[in-house]
Short mmCIF file of C-alpha atoms and ligand atoms in Angstrom, two decimals:
data_model
loop_
_atom_site.label_atom_id
_atom_site.label_comp_id
_atom_site.label_asym_id
_atom_site.label_seq_id
_atom_site.Cartn_x
_atom_site.Cartn_y
_atom_site.Cartn_z
CA MET A 415 295.14 198.02 53.25
CA ILE A 416 296.87 195.06 51.67
CA GLU A 417 298.05 195.87 48.18
CA THR A 418 296.57 193.24 46.00
CA LYS A 419 298.96 193.43 43.10
CA LEU A 420 302.67 193.23 43.07
CA THR A 421 304.12 194.16 39.74
CA VAL A 422 307.76 193.33 40.52
CA ASP A 423 308.81 189.91 39.27
CA THR A 424 309.60 187.80 42.29
CA GLY A 425 309.60 184.62 40.21
CA PHE A 426 306.45 183.33 41.89
CA LYS A 427 303.92 181.88 39.42
CA LEU A 428 300.79 181.15 41.36
CA ASP A 429 297.95 178.77 40.68
CA ASN A 430 295.00 178.43 43.07
CA SER A 431 293.77 174.91 42.43
CA TYR A 432 292.79 174.37 46.08
CA ALA A 433 290.56 177.44 45.92
CA ARG A 434 288.70 175.76 43.04
CA LEU A 435 287.65 172.84 45.26
CA PRO A 436 284.09 172.83 46.66
CA LYS A 437 283.53 175.69 49.09
CA ILE A 438 283.41 173.53 52.20
CA PHE A 439 287.17 172.89 51.91
CA PHE A 440 288.36 176.42 52.63
CA LYS A 441 287.48 179.99 53.50
CA ARG A 442 288.77 182.99 51.63
CA GLN A 443 291.09 184.78 54.03
CA ASN A 444 293.64 187.55 53.55
CA PRO A 445 296.65 187.59 55.85
CA SER A 446 296.49 190.24 58.58
CA GLU A 447 298.60 193.28 58.11
CA VAL A 448 301.58 193.64 60.45
CA PRO A 449 303.24 196.90 61.56
CA THR A 450 307.00 196.69 60.93
CA PRO A 451 308.15 193.50 59.25
CA SER A 452 311.83 192.61 59.02
CA LEU A 453 313.51 189.60 57.45
CA VAL A 454 315.46 187.32 59.78
CA ALA A 455 315.90 184.14 57.71
CA LEU A 456 315.85 183.54 53.99
CA ASN A 457 316.55 180.20 52.33
CA SER A 458 318.77 180.86 49.31
CA LYS A 459 318.96 177.23 48.33
CA LEU A 460 315.20 176.83 48.26
CA ILE A 461 314.85 180.11 46.38
CA LYS A 462 317.05 178.64 43.64
CA GLU A 463 315.19 175.33 43.63
CA LEU A 464 311.91 177.15 43.16
CA GLY A 465 313.29 179.53 40.53
CA LEU A 466 312.61 182.69 42.57
CA ASN A 467 314.38 186.01 42.58
CA GLU A 468 316.49 186.35 45.72
CA ASN A 469 317.31 190.05 45.43
CA LEU A 470 313.68 190.99 45.09
CA LEU A 471 312.63 188.72 47.93
CA LYS A 472 315.16 190.46 50.18
CA SER A 473 313.79 193.88 49.27
CA ALA A 474 310.94 195.67 50.99
CA ASP A 475 308.54 194.17 48.44
CA GLY A 476 309.69 190.65 49.25
CA ILE A 477 309.51 191.24 52.98
CA GLY A 478 306.01 192.63 52.47
CA ILE A 479 305.03 189.35 50.83
CA PHE A 480 306.47 187.20 53.63
CA ALA A 481 304.71 189.44 56.16
CA GLY A 482 301.34 189.21 54.44
CA ASN A 483 301.30 192.97 53.82
CA ARG A 484 301.55 192.59 50.07
CA LEU A 485 299.81 190.01 47.97
CA LEU A 486 301.51 188.20 45.14
CA GLU A 487 299.98 188.59 41.72
CA GLY A 488 297.54 185.76 41.13
CA SER A 489 297.15 184.97 44.81
CA ILE A 490 293.76 183.95 46.20
CA PRO A 491 294.56 183.59 49.89
CA ILE A 492 292.62 180.92 51.77
CA ALA A 493 292.55 179.07 55.07
CA GLU A 494 292.05 175.31 54.63
CA ALA A 495 289.43 173.36 56.55
CA TYR A 496 290.41 170.13 58.26
CA ALA A 497 289.58 167.99 61.24
CA GLY A 498 291.70 165.54 63.18
CA HIS A 499 292.22 163.17 66.03
CA GLN A 500 294.26 165.01 68.63
CA PHE A 501 295.69 162.55 71.16
CA GLY A 502 292.94 160.19 70.08
CA TYR A 503 290.02 162.65 70.27
CA PHE A 504 288.26 163.77 67.12
CA THR A 505 287.72 167.47 66.60
CA MET A 506 287.21 170.19 63.98
CA LEU A 507 290.37 172.20 63.32
CA GLY A 508 291.44 174.02 60.15
CA ASP A 509 294.16 176.59 59.45
CA GLY A 510 293.77 178.71 62.56
CA ARG A 511 296.85 180.79 61.95
CA ALA A 512 297.98 179.93 58.47
CA VAL A 513 297.03 181.34 55.11
CA LEU A 514 297.72 179.62 51.81
CA LEU A 515 298.76 182.21 49.23
CA GLY A 516 298.50 179.78 46.36
CA GLU A 517 300.56 177.11 44.62
CA HIS A 518 303.82 178.10 43.02
CA VAL A 519 304.34 176.31 39.71
CA THR A 520 308.00 175.75 38.86
CA SER A 521 309.45 175.72 35.36
CA LEU A 522 309.29 171.91 35.55
CA GLY A 523 305.58 172.10 36.26
CA GLU A 524 305.86 171.01 39.89
CA LYS A 525 303.41 172.61 42.30
CA PHE A 526 304.26 173.85 45.79
CA ASP A 527 301.95 175.39 48.36
CA VAL A 528 303.20 178.73 49.63
CA GLN A 529 301.77 179.29 53.06
CA LEU A 530 302.22 181.99 55.68
CA LYS A 531 302.20 180.47 59.15
CA GLY A 532 301.32 183.01 61.83
CA ALA A 533 299.41 185.26 59.40
CA GLY A 534 296.59 186.20 61.78
CA ARG A 535 293.14 185.00 62.70
CA THR A 536 291.01 182.95 60.31
CA PRO A 537 287.50 181.50 60.56
CA TYR A 538 289.17 178.38 62.06
CA SER A 539 291.09 180.20 64.81
CA ARG A 540 288.67 179.30 67.61
CA GLY A 541 290.12 181.00 70.71
CA GLY A 542 293.59 181.48 69.22
CA ASP A 543 295.20 184.75 68.12
CA GLY A 544 296.30 183.40 64.75
CA LYS A 545 299.85 184.50 65.42
CA ALA A 546 303.18 182.80 65.88
CA ALA A 547 306.22 183.55 68.02
CA LEU A 548 309.74 183.88 66.67
CA GLY A 549 311.23 180.97 68.64
CA PRO A 550 308.95 178.22 67.31
CA MET A 551 309.10 179.57 63.74
CA LEU A 552 312.91 179.60 63.74
CA ARG A 553 312.85 176.16 65.31
CA GLU A 554 310.66 174.87 62.48
CA TYR A 555 312.99 176.55 59.98
CA ILE A 556 316.09 174.87 61.44
CA ILE A 557 314.65 171.40 61.93
CA SER A 558 312.73 171.19 58.65
CA GLU A 559 315.82 172.23 56.69
CA ALA A 560 317.93 169.72 58.65
CA MET A 561 315.39 167.01 57.81
CA ASN A 562 315.53 167.91 54.15
CA ALA A 563 319.31 167.67 54.17
CA LEU A 564 319.05 164.29 55.88
CA GLY A 565 317.04 163.11 52.86
CA ILE A 566 313.75 162.92 54.72
CA PRO A 567 310.59 164.12 52.95
CA THR A 568 309.46 167.32 54.61
CA THR A 569 307.75 170.64 54.18
CA ARG A 570 310.36 173.36 53.65
CA SER A 571 310.99 176.78 55.15
CA LEU A 572 311.49 179.66 52.78
CA ALA A 573 311.68 182.63 55.11
CA VAL A 574 310.98 183.96 58.58
CA VAL A 575 310.03 187.58 59.23
CA LYS A 576 309.53 189.34 62.51
CA THR A 577 306.28 191.23 62.45
CA GLY A 578 307.09 194.05 64.85
CA GLU A 579 304.24 192.86 67.08
CA LYS A 580 304.35 191.16 70.42
CA VAL A 581 302.45 187.93 70.88
CA ILE A 582 301.24 186.80 74.26
CA ARG A 583 302.17 183.25 75.22
CA GLU A 584 303.81 182.63 78.56
CA GLY A 585 304.71 186.26 78.77
CA GLU A 586 305.35 188.48 75.78
CA GLN A 587 307.18 187.09 72.80
CA ILE A 588 308.40 188.44 69.49
CA GLY A 589 305.83 187.91 66.74
CA ALA A 590 306.93 186.18 63.54
CA ILE A 591 305.68 184.56 60.36
CA LEU A 592 307.16 181.51 58.65
CA THR A 593 306.73 181.03 54.92
CA ARG A 594 306.23 177.32 54.56
CA VAL A 595 306.57 175.51 51.25
CA ALA A 596 304.99 172.09 50.88
CA SER A 597 304.02 169.78 48.07
CA SER A 598 300.54 170.26 49.56
CA HIS A 599 298.84 170.71 52.92
CA ILE A 600 296.32 167.91 52.41
CA ARG A 601 296.22 165.98 55.65
CA VAL A 602 294.60 162.79 56.90
CA GLY A 603 292.49 165.31 58.78
CA THR A 604 291.36 166.91 55.52
CA PHE A 605 289.82 163.59 54.51
CA GLN A 606 288.31 163.20 57.96
CA TYR A 607 286.75 166.60 57.60
CA ALA A 608 285.25 165.68 54.22
CA ALA A 609 283.99 162.35 55.53
CA ASN A 610 282.35 163.93 58.57
CA TRP A 611 280.99 167.21 57.27
CA GLY A 612 280.89 166.74 53.51
CA THR A 613 279.04 164.54 51.06
CA ILE A 614 280.39 161.41 49.40
CA GLU A 615 280.87 163.59 46.34
CA ASP A 616 283.11 165.92 48.41
CA ILE A 617 285.29 163.00 49.51
CA LYS A 618 285.52 161.92 45.89
CA VAL A 619 286.52 165.40 44.71
CA LEU A 620 289.19 165.57 47.40
CA ALA A 621 290.48 162.08 46.54
CA ASP A 622 290.62 162.90 42.82
CA TYR A 623 292.37 166.18 43.56
CA THR A 624 294.89 164.37 45.77
CA LEU A 625 295.55 161.75 43.11
CA GLU A 626 296.14 164.40 40.51
CA ARG A 627 298.46 166.36 42.74
CA HIS A 628 300.51 163.56 44.23
CA PHE A 629 300.04 160.18 42.61
CA LYS A 630 300.12 159.29 38.96
CA VAL A 631 297.54 156.56 38.45
CA PRO A 632 298.88 153.87 36.07
CA SER A 633 296.42 152.98 33.30
CA THR A 634 296.28 149.39 34.56
CA ILE A 635 294.73 150.45 37.86
CA GLU A 636 291.06 149.47 38.19
CA ASN A 637 290.29 150.97 41.60
CA LYS A 638 292.02 154.33 41.83
CA TYR A 639 290.86 155.01 45.39
CA LEU A 640 292.35 151.73 46.55
CA PHE A 641 295.50 152.81 44.72
CA LEU A 642 295.39 156.10 46.65
CA LEU A 643 295.14 154.24 49.94
CA LYS A 644 298.03 151.93 49.03
CA GLU A 645 300.27 154.80 47.95
CA VAL A 646 299.59 156.90 51.04
CA ILE A 647 300.37 153.88 53.23
CA LYS A 648 303.59 153.25 51.30
CA ARG A 649 304.75 156.84 51.67
CA GLN A 650 304.05 156.85 55.39
CA ALA A 651 305.93 153.57 55.82
CA ASN A 652 308.88 155.14 54.07
CA LEU A 653 308.64 158.36 56.09
CA ILE A 654 308.32 156.80 59.52
CA ALA A 655 311.17 154.38 58.79
CA LYS A 656 313.36 157.36 57.94
CA TRP A 657 312.35 159.12 61.17
CA GLN A 658 313.18 156.03 63.22
CA LEU A 659 316.52 155.56 61.49
CA VAL A 660 317.74 159.04 62.51
CA GLY A 661 316.01 159.14 65.90
CA PHE A 662 313.50 161.85 65.01
CA ILE A 663 310.55 162.22 67.35
CA HIS A 664 307.67 164.20 65.85
CA GLY A 665 305.92 164.78 69.13
CA VAL A 666 302.34 165.39 67.93
CA MET A 667 301.39 162.73 65.41
CA ASN A 668 297.75 163.76 65.43
CA THR A 669 295.91 162.88 62.22
CA ASP A 670 295.83 166.57 61.26
CA ASN A 671 299.62 166.56 61.39
CA MET A 672 300.01 163.68 58.93
CA ALA A 673 300.36 164.88 55.35
CA ILE A 674 298.98 162.76 52.53
CA SER A 675 302.05 163.65 50.45
CA GLY A 676 304.26 161.69 52.86
CA GLU A 677 306.14 164.80 53.96
CA THR A 678 306.94 165.53 57.58
CA ILE A 679 304.67 168.39 58.61
CA ASP A 680 304.12 170.61 61.65
CA TYR A 681 307.29 170.98 63.61
CA GLY A 682 305.90 171.73 67.02
CA PRO A 683 307.41 169.86 69.92
CA CYS A 684 309.62 167.61 67.79
CA ALA A 685 313.19 166.75 68.77
CA PHE A 686 315.93 164.24 68.06
CA MET A 687 316.49 161.46 70.55
CA ASP A 688 319.89 161.46 72.23
CA ALA A 689 320.28 158.39 74.48
CA TYR A 690 318.66 155.42 72.78
CA ASP A 691 315.42 154.63 74.56
CA PRO A 692 312.21 153.72 72.71
CA SER A 693 310.11 155.38 75.42
CA THR A 694 311.68 158.79 74.80
CA VAL A 695 309.20 161.68 74.80
CA PHE A 696 310.12 165.37 74.72
CA SER A 697 306.74 167.01 74.36
CA SER A 698 305.48 168.56 77.58
CA ILE A 699 301.87 167.80 76.66
CA ASP A 700 302.42 164.12 75.83
CA VAL A 701 302.02 162.93 79.40
CA ASN A 702 301.13 159.34 78.50
CA GLY A 703 303.87 158.88 75.95
CA ARG A 704 301.39 158.30 73.14
CA TYR A 705 303.86 159.77 70.66
CA ALA A 706 307.05 158.30 72.14
CA TYR A 707 309.83 157.35 69.73
CA GLY A 708 309.07 153.64 69.83
CA ASN A 709 305.34 154.23 69.33
CA GLN A 710 305.61 156.21 66.12
CA PRO A 711 305.13 153.26 63.74
CA TYR A 712 302.03 152.10 65.68
CA ILE A 713 300.57 155.59 65.69
CA ALA A 714 301.18 155.94 61.97
CA SER A 715 299.28 152.73 61.46
CA TRP A 716 296.43 153.99 63.68
CA ASN A 717 296.28 157.25 61.73
CA LEU A 718 296.24 155.37 58.44
CA ALA A 719 293.29 153.33 59.68
CA ARG A 720 291.46 156.64 60.24
CA PHE A 721 292.42 157.66 56.70
CA ALA A 722 291.21 154.35 55.28
CA GLU A 723 287.85 154.81 57.03
CA THR A 724 287.25 158.04 55.15
CA LEU A 725 287.67 156.22 51.82
CA ILE A 726 285.17 153.41 52.58
CA PRO A 727 282.37 154.96 50.46
CA LEU A 728 284.75 155.15 47.49
CA LEU A 729 286.43 151.77 47.74
CA HIS A 730 283.48 149.52 46.88
CA ASN A 731 279.69 149.66 46.46
CA SER A 732 279.36 147.08 49.17
CA GLN A 733 280.39 148.58 52.49
CA GLU A 734 281.38 145.18 53.79
CA LYS A 735 283.73 144.61 50.87
CA ALA A 736 285.09 148.14 51.15
CA ILE A 737 285.96 147.58 54.81
CA LYS A 738 287.72 144.32 53.93
CA LEU A 739 289.77 146.06 51.25
CA ALA A 740 290.72 148.87 53.60
CA GLU A 741 291.63 146.52 56.44
CA LYS A 742 293.84 144.49 54.18
CA GLU A 743 295.81 147.54 53.10
CA VAL A 744 296.19 149.01 56.58
CA SER A 745 297.32 145.66 57.94
CA ASN A 746 300.08 145.75 55.36
CA PHE A 747 301.65 148.83 56.96
CA PRO A 748 303.77 147.02 59.58
CA ASN A 749 305.46 144.89 56.91
CA LEU A 750 306.06 147.82 54.58
CA TYR A 751 307.44 149.85 57.44
CA HIS A 752 309.59 147.04 58.74
CA ASP A 753 311.12 146.34 55.32
CA LYS A 754 312.17 149.98 54.96
CA TRP A 755 313.46 150.19 58.52
CA PHE A 756 315.32 146.90 58.27
CA SER A 757 317.10 147.72 55.04
CA GLY A 758 317.96 151.14 56.49
CA MET A 759 319.38 149.55 59.64
CA LYS A 760 321.45 147.12 57.60
CA ALA A 761 322.87 150.05 55.65
CA LYS A 762 323.70 151.82 58.92
CA LEU A 763 325.77 148.77 59.83
CA GLY A 764 327.40 148.48 56.40
CA ILE A 765 325.56 145.30 55.43
CA PHE A 766 324.87 144.85 51.72
CA ASN A 767 323.44 141.35 51.40
CA GLU A 768 321.12 139.33 53.59
CA GLU A 769 321.67 136.69 56.23
CA LEU A 770 319.21 135.04 58.55
CA GLU A 771 320.95 136.37 61.67
CA ASP A 772 320.89 140.04 60.61
CA ALA A 773 317.72 140.82 62.54
CA ASN A 774 319.28 139.46 65.73
CA LEU A 775 322.47 141.37 65.13
CA ILE A 776 320.52 144.63 64.85
CA ASP A 777 318.28 143.89 67.82
CA SER A 778 321.13 142.99 70.10
CA LEU A 779 323.00 146.20 69.27
CA LEU A 780 319.89 148.23 70.09
CA ASN A 781 319.48 146.33 73.34
CA ILE A 782 323.03 147.10 74.38
CA MET A 783 322.57 150.75 73.42
CA GLU A 784 319.44 150.93 75.54
CA LYS A 785 321.12 149.28 78.50
CA TYR A 786 324.03 151.76 78.43
CA SER A 787 321.91 154.78 77.40
CA ALA A 788 324.22 155.20 74.44
CA ASP A 789 323.70 158.25 72.28
CA TYR A 790 321.82 157.09 69.19
CA THR A 791 323.52 159.25 66.55
CA ASN A 792 326.99 159.07 68.05
CA THR A 793 326.94 155.30 68.39
CA PHE A 794 326.45 154.86 64.66
CA ARG A 795 328.84 157.72 63.97
CA SER A 796 331.53 155.98 66.04
CA LEU A 797 330.92 152.65 64.33
CA THR A 798 331.26 154.43 60.98
CA LEU A 799 334.52 156.09 62.01
CA ASP A 800 335.91 153.00 63.75
CA ASP A 801 336.31 155.22 66.75
CA LEU A 802 335.22 153.04 69.63
CA GLU A 803 336.69 154.85 72.56
CA ASP A 804 335.35 156.98 75.36
CA ILE A 805 331.87 155.57 75.32
CA GLU A 806 331.04 153.32 78.26
CA MET A 807 329.09 150.94 76.07
CA PHE A 808 332.05 150.24 73.79
CA ASN A 809 334.08 148.95 76.71
CA SER A 810 331.40 146.56 77.86
CA LYS A 811 331.65 142.80 77.46
CA GLU A 812 328.34 142.65 75.61
CA PHE A 813 329.48 145.14 73.05
CA LYS A 814 332.85 143.46 72.50
CA LYS A 815 331.07 140.19 71.83
CA TRP A 816 328.64 141.92 69.47
CA ASN A 817 331.49 143.68 67.70
CA THR A 818 333.23 140.38 66.94
CA LEU A 819 330.02 139.05 65.40
CA TRP A 820 329.55 142.23 63.40
CA VAL A 821 333.12 142.30 62.07
CA SER A 822 332.89 138.71 60.91
CA ARG A 823 329.47 139.44 59.42
CA LEU A 824 330.99 142.25 57.35
CA GLU A 825 333.71 139.90 56.16
CA ARG A 826 331.09 137.51 54.79
CA GLN A 827 330.19 139.84 51.93
CA GLU A 828 332.13 140.70 48.83
CA GLN A 829 332.29 144.48 49.38
CA THR A 830 335.59 146.01 50.39
CA LYS A 831 336.14 147.83 53.66
CA ILE A 832 336.07 151.11 51.77
CA GLU A 833 332.73 150.30 50.16
CA ILE A 834 331.34 149.34 53.54
CA LYS A 835 332.50 152.61 55.11
CA GLU A 836 331.03 154.58 52.22
CA LEU A 837 327.66 152.92 52.73
CA MET A 838 327.82 153.64 56.45
CA LYS A 839 328.73 157.27 55.88
CA ARG A 840 325.79 157.71 53.56
CA SER A 841 323.47 156.08 56.10
CA ASN A 842 324.62 157.55 59.42
CA PRO A 843 324.48 161.32 59.79
CA SER A 844 327.47 162.64 61.68
CA ILE A 845 325.40 165.52 62.96
CA ILE A 846 321.76 166.16 63.75
CA PRO A 847 320.07 169.24 65.23
CA ARG A 848 320.87 168.42 68.83
CA ASN A 849 318.54 169.99 71.32
CA HIS A 850 321.15 172.07 73.14
CA ARG A 851 322.50 173.38 69.84
CA VAL A 852 319.03 174.30 68.62
CA GLU A 853 318.43 176.15 71.89
CA GLU A 854 321.77 177.94 71.58
CA ALA A 855 320.94 179.09 68.03
CA LEU A 856 317.50 180.30 69.11
CA GLU A 857 318.84 182.08 72.13
CA GLY A 858 321.39 183.97 70.03
CA ALA A 859 318.68 185.03 67.61
CA ILE A 860 315.98 185.94 70.09
CA LYS A 861 317.89 187.37 73.04
CA GLN A 862 320.95 188.88 71.34
CA GLU A 863 319.54 189.41 67.85
CA ASP A 864 322.63 187.55 66.71
CA TYR A 865 321.76 185.20 63.87
CA SER A 866 325.34 184.08 63.19
CA VAL A 867 325.10 181.04 65.49
CA MET A 868 321.95 179.89 63.69
CA GLU A 869 323.41 180.54 60.24
CA ARG A 870 326.54 178.55 60.97
CA PHE A 871 324.42 175.77 62.46
CA LEU A 872 322.18 175.71 59.36
CA ASP A 873 325.24 175.47 57.14
CA VAL A 874 326.61 172.52 59.07
CA LEU A 875 323.21 170.83 59.15
CA SER A 876 322.96 171.13 55.38
CA ARG A 877 325.77 168.55 55.03
CA PRO A 878 324.94 165.86 57.57
CA TYR A 879 326.82 163.07 55.82
CA ASP A 880 330.04 165.01 55.24
CA TYR A 881 332.01 163.90 58.28
CA SER A 882 334.09 167.07 57.89
CA LYS A 883 336.34 168.52 60.58
CA ASP A 884 334.31 171.70 61.04
CA GLN A 885 331.31 169.62 62.06
CA GLU A 886 332.99 167.66 64.81
CA GLU A 887 332.13 170.03 67.64
CA TYR A 888 328.43 169.60 66.79
CA SER A 889 328.51 165.95 67.76
CA ILE A 890 329.68 166.73 71.29
CA LEU A 891 326.99 165.99 73.83
CA PRO A 892 325.88 168.64 76.31
CA GLU A 893 327.59 168.51 79.69
CA VAL A 894 324.35 168.03 81.50
CA SER A 895 322.21 165.34 79.96
CA ASN A 896 319.28 166.45 77.90
CA CYS A 897 317.00 163.74 79.12
CA LYS A 898 314.80 166.23 80.94
CA TYR A 899 314.62 168.36 77.79
CA ARG A 900 311.08 169.53 77.21
CA THR A 901 309.56 170.86 74.05
CA TYR A 902 306.40 172.89 73.90
CA CYS A 903 303.61 173.27 71.42
CA GLY A 904 304.07 176.91 72.45
CA THR A 905 303.03 177.53 68.97
P1 AMP R 477 299.06 172.37 65.83
O1 AMP R 477 299.20 172.00 67.25
O2 AMP R 477 300.06 173.42 65.40
O3 AMP R 477 299.05 171.23 64.90
O4 AMP R 477 297.67 173.12 65.69
C1 AMP R 477 296.45 172.52 66.02
C2 AMP R 477 295.32 173.43 65.64
O5 AMP R 477 295.37 174.63 66.41
C3 AMP R 477 295.31 173.88 64.19
O6 AMP R 477 293.97 173.97 63.79
C4 AMP R 477 295.96 175.22 64.25
O7 AMP R 477 295.60 176.04 63.16
C5 AMP R 477 295.41 175.77 65.56
N1 AMP R 477 296.28 176.79 66.14
C6 AMP R 477 297.52 176.64 66.66
N2 AMP R 477 297.99 177.80 67.12
C7 AMP R 477 297.05 178.74 66.89
C8 AMP R 477 296.94 180.15 67.14
N3 AMP R 477 297.93 180.84 67.71
N4 AMP R 477 295.81 180.75 66.77
C9 AMP R 477 294.81 180.09 66.18
N5 AMP R 477 294.85 178.77 65.92
C10 AMP R 477 295.95 178.09 66.27
MG1 MG R 478 298.97 171.05 62.98
#
């Protein structure tokens, strides 16, 4: 039996505001008990940020919490209902293997969902076992923490425990649970669920709840639901621009995997692009390249149109006018996105001010990179370090011509060379979680039970803009190209 009260003070202060929403939005669901939990990853930095007690969380009590065997005081565990377009097809989903323990309220009054991913079957599990395997949970831990260090909004990873159970995927795998921390788990798909299976009142309750949790409505705002739409679009424009600027490919941008908060969520088959190519896809299930790198902004816009549709009944009494309002906002996304991306690209090239030719300068560099299959991260890293050797592209005529234009462009601004380099260092990560390094860390952990490779990797990834000596080896490309690298939802 799960012990419902934990008297030790872990530092968690739980609210359950989601469980106070109308009943259609969730089902009460305790995590399943697991036989022999053991802790394999614990995020000290996040523990501090949340004001939690690390020693207690490392103890048997803490491990019991992360395993779902012990319930935190004040927890009302639930599985959230949601729907979503998966590869374009609409379907009912919901937390099939995740349980929300509640919302931790920090001393500053900020609220964070604390969720166990892989906590067993729920009413939304359909045919699934509700469990998770160690590999994908560690992968999510590594990549989400790397994203956070890169300055990209994301859900966080607090801990991973092994459960002591085997899970059946392709063969037997080690069972695990990830404790995910997020500013909320409200998805575009949550609104789609409300719009399809709820009443207009349900959509309104969800929209009001979302506003309260994520967006402060200025007193001058007349139409708060239009404000909600605008803000969600803005946050997605910001998020996707940040993904594009570091070469992050999400892999499954289904509407259920798009968080209203603007955080990156659901690290399934995601990966970082190596050679620059907009058509890059890693996910084994994305056979048509729907979620290819270069498509991500278009897909975001498509998903936001689905979000806007759910708000139609709230935007205006006249449906016709509501549709017009929604269309206008969604059609704004490409500009918002492009502005963020463009200013980010300029920063990557050390450009402070604006000139008419900047767009061409950026485009022609990307074209040359594509032609020579230049590594995305390392190209910008080399430009930052003024280290233009060894890469085929840098010896090409096209690049030399481009470089002359770029150098003279940089001279036409008042900033010094040092200031320019500083801007470039802040804008171009020297390391990213490269696929072969992620695999190496996972292999150590899973096959050898050696977590030292992963821990060292996590440390290096926590300082992506450091350009320190100890990081250099992490920018070395694998001997055999990764371009056939495949990621699996094997989730
Ligand atoms: P994802 O591909 O992780 O975004 O998940 C899509 C849907 O499948 C969500 O509703 C998940 O909760 C559900 N799901 C994924 N894996 C499992 C599993 N092992 N058992 C039950 N449901 C799952
Ligand atoms: Mg998902």
